[in-house]
Short mmCIF file of C-alpha atoms and ligand atoms in Angstrom, two decimals:
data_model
loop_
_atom_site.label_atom_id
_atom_site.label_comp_id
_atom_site.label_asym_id
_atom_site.label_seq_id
_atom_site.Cartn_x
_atom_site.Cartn_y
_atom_site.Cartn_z
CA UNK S 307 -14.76 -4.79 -3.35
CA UNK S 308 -16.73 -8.03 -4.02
CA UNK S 309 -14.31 -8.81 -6.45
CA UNK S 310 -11.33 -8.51 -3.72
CA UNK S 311 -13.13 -10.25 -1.40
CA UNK S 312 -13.99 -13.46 -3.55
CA UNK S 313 -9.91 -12.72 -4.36
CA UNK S 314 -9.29 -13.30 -0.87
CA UNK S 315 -11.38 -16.00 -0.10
CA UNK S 316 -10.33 -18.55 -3.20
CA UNK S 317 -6.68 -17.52 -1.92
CA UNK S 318 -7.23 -18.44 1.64
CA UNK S 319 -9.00 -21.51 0.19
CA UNK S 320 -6.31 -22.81 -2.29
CA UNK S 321 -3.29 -21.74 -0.53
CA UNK S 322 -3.81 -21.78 3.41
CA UNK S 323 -0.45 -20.56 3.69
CA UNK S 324 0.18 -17.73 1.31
CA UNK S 325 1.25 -14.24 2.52
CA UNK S 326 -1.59 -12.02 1.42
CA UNK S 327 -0.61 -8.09 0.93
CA UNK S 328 -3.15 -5.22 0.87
CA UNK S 329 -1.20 -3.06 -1.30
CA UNK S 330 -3.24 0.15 -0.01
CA UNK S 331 -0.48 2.33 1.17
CA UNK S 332 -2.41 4.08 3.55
CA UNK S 333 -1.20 7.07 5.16
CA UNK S 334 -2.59 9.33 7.41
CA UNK S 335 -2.94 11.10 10.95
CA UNK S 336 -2.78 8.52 13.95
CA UNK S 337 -6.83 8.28 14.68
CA UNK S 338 -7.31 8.16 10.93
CA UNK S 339 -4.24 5.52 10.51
CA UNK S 340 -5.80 3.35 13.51
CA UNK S 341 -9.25 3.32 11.57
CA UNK S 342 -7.33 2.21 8.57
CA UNK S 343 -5.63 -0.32 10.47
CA UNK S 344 -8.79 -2.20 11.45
CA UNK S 345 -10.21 -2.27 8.34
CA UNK S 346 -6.91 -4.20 6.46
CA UNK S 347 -6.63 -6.31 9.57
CA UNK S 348 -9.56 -7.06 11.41
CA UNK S 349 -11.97 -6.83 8.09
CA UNK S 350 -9.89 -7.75 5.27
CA UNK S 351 -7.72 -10.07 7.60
CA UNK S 352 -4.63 -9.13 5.55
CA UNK S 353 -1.42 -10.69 6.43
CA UNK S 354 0.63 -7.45 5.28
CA UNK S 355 -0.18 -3.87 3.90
CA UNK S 356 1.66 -1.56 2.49
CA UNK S 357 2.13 2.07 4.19
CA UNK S 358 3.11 5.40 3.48
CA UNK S 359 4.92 6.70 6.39
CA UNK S 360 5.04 10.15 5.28
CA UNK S 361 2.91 10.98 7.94
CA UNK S 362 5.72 10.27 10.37
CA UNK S 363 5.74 7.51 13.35
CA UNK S 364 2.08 8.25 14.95
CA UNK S 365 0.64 7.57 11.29
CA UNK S 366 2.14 4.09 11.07
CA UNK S 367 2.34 2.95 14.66
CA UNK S 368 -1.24 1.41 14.77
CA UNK S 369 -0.38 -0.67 12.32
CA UNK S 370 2.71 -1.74 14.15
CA UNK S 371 0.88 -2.65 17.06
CA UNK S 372 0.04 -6.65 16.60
CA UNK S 373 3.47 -8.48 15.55
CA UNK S 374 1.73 -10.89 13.60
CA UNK S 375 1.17 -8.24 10.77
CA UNK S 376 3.34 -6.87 8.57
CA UNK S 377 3.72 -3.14 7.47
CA UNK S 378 5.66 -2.72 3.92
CA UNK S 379 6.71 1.18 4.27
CA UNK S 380 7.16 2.76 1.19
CA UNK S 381 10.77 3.45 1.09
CA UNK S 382 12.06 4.15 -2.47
CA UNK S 383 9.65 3.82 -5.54
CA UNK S 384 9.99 2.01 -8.69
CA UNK S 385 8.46 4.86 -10.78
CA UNK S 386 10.13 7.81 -13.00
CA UNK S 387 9.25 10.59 -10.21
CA UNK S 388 10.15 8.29 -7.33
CA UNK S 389 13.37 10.44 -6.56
CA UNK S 390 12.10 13.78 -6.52
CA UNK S 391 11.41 13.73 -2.75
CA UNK S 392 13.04 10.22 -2.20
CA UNK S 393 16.39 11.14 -3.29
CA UNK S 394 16.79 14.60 -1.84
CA UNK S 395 19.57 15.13 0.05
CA UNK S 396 18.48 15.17 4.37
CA UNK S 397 20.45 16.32 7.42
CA UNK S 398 20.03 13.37 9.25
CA UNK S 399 22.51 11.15 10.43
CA UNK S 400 24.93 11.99 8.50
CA UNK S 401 24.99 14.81 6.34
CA UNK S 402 23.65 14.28 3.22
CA UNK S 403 21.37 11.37 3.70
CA UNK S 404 18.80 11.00 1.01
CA UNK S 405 15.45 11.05 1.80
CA UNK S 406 14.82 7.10 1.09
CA UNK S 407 17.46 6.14 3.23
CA UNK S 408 16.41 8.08 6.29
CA UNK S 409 13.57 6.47 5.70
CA UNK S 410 14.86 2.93 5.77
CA UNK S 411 16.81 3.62 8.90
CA UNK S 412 14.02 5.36 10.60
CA UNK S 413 11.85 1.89 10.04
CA UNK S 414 14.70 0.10 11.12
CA UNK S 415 14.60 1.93 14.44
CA UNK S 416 11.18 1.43 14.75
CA UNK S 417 10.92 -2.35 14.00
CA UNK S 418 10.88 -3.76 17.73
CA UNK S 419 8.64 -5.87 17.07
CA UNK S 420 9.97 -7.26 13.72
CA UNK S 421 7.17 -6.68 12.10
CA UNK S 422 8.03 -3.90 9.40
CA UNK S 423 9.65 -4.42 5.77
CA UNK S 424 10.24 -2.03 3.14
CA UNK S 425 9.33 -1.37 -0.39
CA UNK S 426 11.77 -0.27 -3.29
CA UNK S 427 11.92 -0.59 -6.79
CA UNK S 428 13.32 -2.74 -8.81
CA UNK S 429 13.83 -0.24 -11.57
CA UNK S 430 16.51 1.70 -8.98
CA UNK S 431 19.25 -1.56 -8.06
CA UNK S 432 21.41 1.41 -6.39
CA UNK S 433 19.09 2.03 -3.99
CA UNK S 434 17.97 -1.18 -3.55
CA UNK S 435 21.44 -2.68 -3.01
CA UNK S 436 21.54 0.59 -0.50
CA UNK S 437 18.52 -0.58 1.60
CA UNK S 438 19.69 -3.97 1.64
CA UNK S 439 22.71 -2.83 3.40
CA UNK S 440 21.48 -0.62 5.82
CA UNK S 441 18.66 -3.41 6.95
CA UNK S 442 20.11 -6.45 6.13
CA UNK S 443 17.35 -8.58 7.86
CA UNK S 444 14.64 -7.10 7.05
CA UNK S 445 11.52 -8.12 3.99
CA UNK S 446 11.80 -6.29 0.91
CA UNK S 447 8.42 -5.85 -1.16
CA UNK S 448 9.99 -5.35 -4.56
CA UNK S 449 7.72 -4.03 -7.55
CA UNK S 450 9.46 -2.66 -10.78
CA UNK S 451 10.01 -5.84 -12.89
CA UNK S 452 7.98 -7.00 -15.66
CA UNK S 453 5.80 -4.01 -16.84
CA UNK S 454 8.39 -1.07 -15.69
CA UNK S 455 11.05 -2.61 -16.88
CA UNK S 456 13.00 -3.29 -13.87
CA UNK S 457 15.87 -5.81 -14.23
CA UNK S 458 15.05 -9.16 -12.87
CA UNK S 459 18.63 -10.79 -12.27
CA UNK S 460 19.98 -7.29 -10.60
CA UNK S 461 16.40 -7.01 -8.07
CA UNK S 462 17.38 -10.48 -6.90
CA UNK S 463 21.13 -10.00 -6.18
CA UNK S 464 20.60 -6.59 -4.83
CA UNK S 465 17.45 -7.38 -3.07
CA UNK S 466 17.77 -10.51 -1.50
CA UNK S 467 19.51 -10.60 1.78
CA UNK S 468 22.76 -12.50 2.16
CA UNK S 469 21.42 -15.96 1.74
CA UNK S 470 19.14 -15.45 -0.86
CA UNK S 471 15.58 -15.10 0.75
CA UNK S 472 13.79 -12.04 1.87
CA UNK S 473 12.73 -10.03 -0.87
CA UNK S 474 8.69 -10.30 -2.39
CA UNK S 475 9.50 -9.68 -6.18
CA UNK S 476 6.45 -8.27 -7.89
CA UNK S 477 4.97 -8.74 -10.94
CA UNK S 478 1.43 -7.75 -11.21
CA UNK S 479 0.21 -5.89 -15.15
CA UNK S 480 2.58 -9.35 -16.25
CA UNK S 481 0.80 -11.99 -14.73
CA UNK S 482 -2.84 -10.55 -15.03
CA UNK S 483 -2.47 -9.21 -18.45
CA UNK S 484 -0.02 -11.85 -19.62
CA UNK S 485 -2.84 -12.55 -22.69
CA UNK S 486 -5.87 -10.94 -23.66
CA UNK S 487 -7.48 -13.99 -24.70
CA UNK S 488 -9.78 -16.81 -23.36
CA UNK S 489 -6.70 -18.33 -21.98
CA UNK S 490 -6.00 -15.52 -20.02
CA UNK S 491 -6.09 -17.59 -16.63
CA UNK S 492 -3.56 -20.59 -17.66
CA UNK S 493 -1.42 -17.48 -19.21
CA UNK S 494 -1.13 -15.43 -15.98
CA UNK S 495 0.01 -18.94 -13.61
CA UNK S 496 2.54 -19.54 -16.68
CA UNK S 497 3.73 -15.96 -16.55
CA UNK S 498 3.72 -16.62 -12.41
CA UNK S 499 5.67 -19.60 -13.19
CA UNK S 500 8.16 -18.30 -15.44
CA UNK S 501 8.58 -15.39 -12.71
CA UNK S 502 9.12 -18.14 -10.18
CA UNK S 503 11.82 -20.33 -11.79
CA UNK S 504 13.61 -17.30 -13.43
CA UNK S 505 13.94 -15.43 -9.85
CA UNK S 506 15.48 -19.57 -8.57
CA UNK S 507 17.57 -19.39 -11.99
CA UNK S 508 19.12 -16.58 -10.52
CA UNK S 509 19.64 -17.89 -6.65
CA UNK S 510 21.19 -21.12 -8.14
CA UNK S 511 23.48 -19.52 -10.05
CA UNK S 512 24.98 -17.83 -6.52
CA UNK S 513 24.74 -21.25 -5.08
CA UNK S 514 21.72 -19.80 -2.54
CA UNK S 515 18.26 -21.21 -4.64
CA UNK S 516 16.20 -23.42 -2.31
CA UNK S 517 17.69 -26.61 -3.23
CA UNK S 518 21.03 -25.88 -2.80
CA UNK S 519 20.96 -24.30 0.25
O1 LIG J 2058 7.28 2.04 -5.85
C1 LIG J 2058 6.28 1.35 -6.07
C2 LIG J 2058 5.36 1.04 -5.10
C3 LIG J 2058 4.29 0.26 -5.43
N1 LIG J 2058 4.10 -0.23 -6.66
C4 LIG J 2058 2.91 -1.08 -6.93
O2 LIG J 2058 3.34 -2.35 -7.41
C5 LIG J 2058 2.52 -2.77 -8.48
C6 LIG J 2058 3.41 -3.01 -9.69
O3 LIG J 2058 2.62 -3.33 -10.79
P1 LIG J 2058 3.26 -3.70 -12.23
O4 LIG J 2058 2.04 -3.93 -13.06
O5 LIG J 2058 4.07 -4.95 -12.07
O6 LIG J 2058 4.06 -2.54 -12.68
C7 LIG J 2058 1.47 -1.68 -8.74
O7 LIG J 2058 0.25 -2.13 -8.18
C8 LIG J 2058 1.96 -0.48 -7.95
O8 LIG J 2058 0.91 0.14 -7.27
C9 LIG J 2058 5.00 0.08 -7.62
O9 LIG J 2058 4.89 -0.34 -8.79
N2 LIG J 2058 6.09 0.85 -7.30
#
């Protein structure tokens, strides 16, 4: 806890501006979920967190409630055993939905106030390309490269929306462990760095990196 909050505060500090996720997926009944939601807002003071809505609307909707936070629902996972509830097949609308997607539409339906992005892996481009589509505007938190493998060049073309912007690519076990050594601080901002330019590599190359556009 101390070591989150010093984490917070040299953030804040150094980089005024940065987005700062509380990657807590919390998920629970509604009193429980409003509880939760004042501790990663009003004590934390996180900009985003991360949710699991499998708790249904009433155990995300106090998150929901101030516009200037954002909720990252869990959507499709990056790991192995993501898909054995996330891809089952769903009656919803349309039959044979999987499970992820009805998820992705149901946030879509309840994102009046704009406030509400998804996460998906970067392990599973099908899906992600999939989300994309059916929420074309909206943030995508995307874990999955780097440690698990998940290709970098396909996360950004199927993640990023149609000009190039709105997906979070995470790395996180290959910045912080990027050496074991002394140097382990300059080696996780070069590994940061490398993530960086390689993710602008790819937006250049489709004529949409932040220079040419
Ligand atoms: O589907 C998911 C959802 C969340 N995560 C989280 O992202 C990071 C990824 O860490 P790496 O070290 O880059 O693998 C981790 O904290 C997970 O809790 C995810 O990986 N997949």
């Amino acid at each position: 806890m101390e070591a989150l909050e010093r984490t917070v505060s040299h953030i804040r500090d150094v980089a005024p501006d940065a987005v700062i996720i509380g990657d807590a997926k919390r998920g629970d009944i509604g009193p429980s979920a409003r509880a939760y939601a004042k501790a990663m807002f009003g004590f934390w003071d996180f900009d985003a967190v991360t949710v699991n809505a499998w708790g249904g609307s009433d155990s995300i909707e106090p998150f929901l409630e101030d516009p200037t936070r954002g909720v990252f629902v869990w959507c499709r996972g990056s790991n192995p055993g993501s898909g054995d509830f996330q891809d089952l097949l769903v009656d919803g609308k349309g039959e044979g939905t999987p499970l992820y997607e009805a998820m992705a539409r149901a946030c879509a339906d309840w994102n009046t106030s704009g406030n509400i992005g998804l996460v998906v892996g970067a392990t599973v481009p099908g899906q992600l390309a999939a989300v994309r589509s059916l929420c074309p505007d909206m943030p995508l938190l995307i874990p999955g490269v780097g440690a698990q493998g998940g290709e970098l060049e396909s996360a950004v073309r199927a993640g990023c929306d149609s000009k190039g912007r709105l997906a979070l690519i995470n790395s996180s076990r290959g910045v912080i462990y990027a050496s074991p050594s002394a140097d382990f601080a300059s080696a996780a901002s070069e590994a940061a760095s490398r993530l960086r330019d390689s993710i602008n590599h790819v937006l250049e190359q489709d004529g949409l990196g932040w220079l040419s556009s």
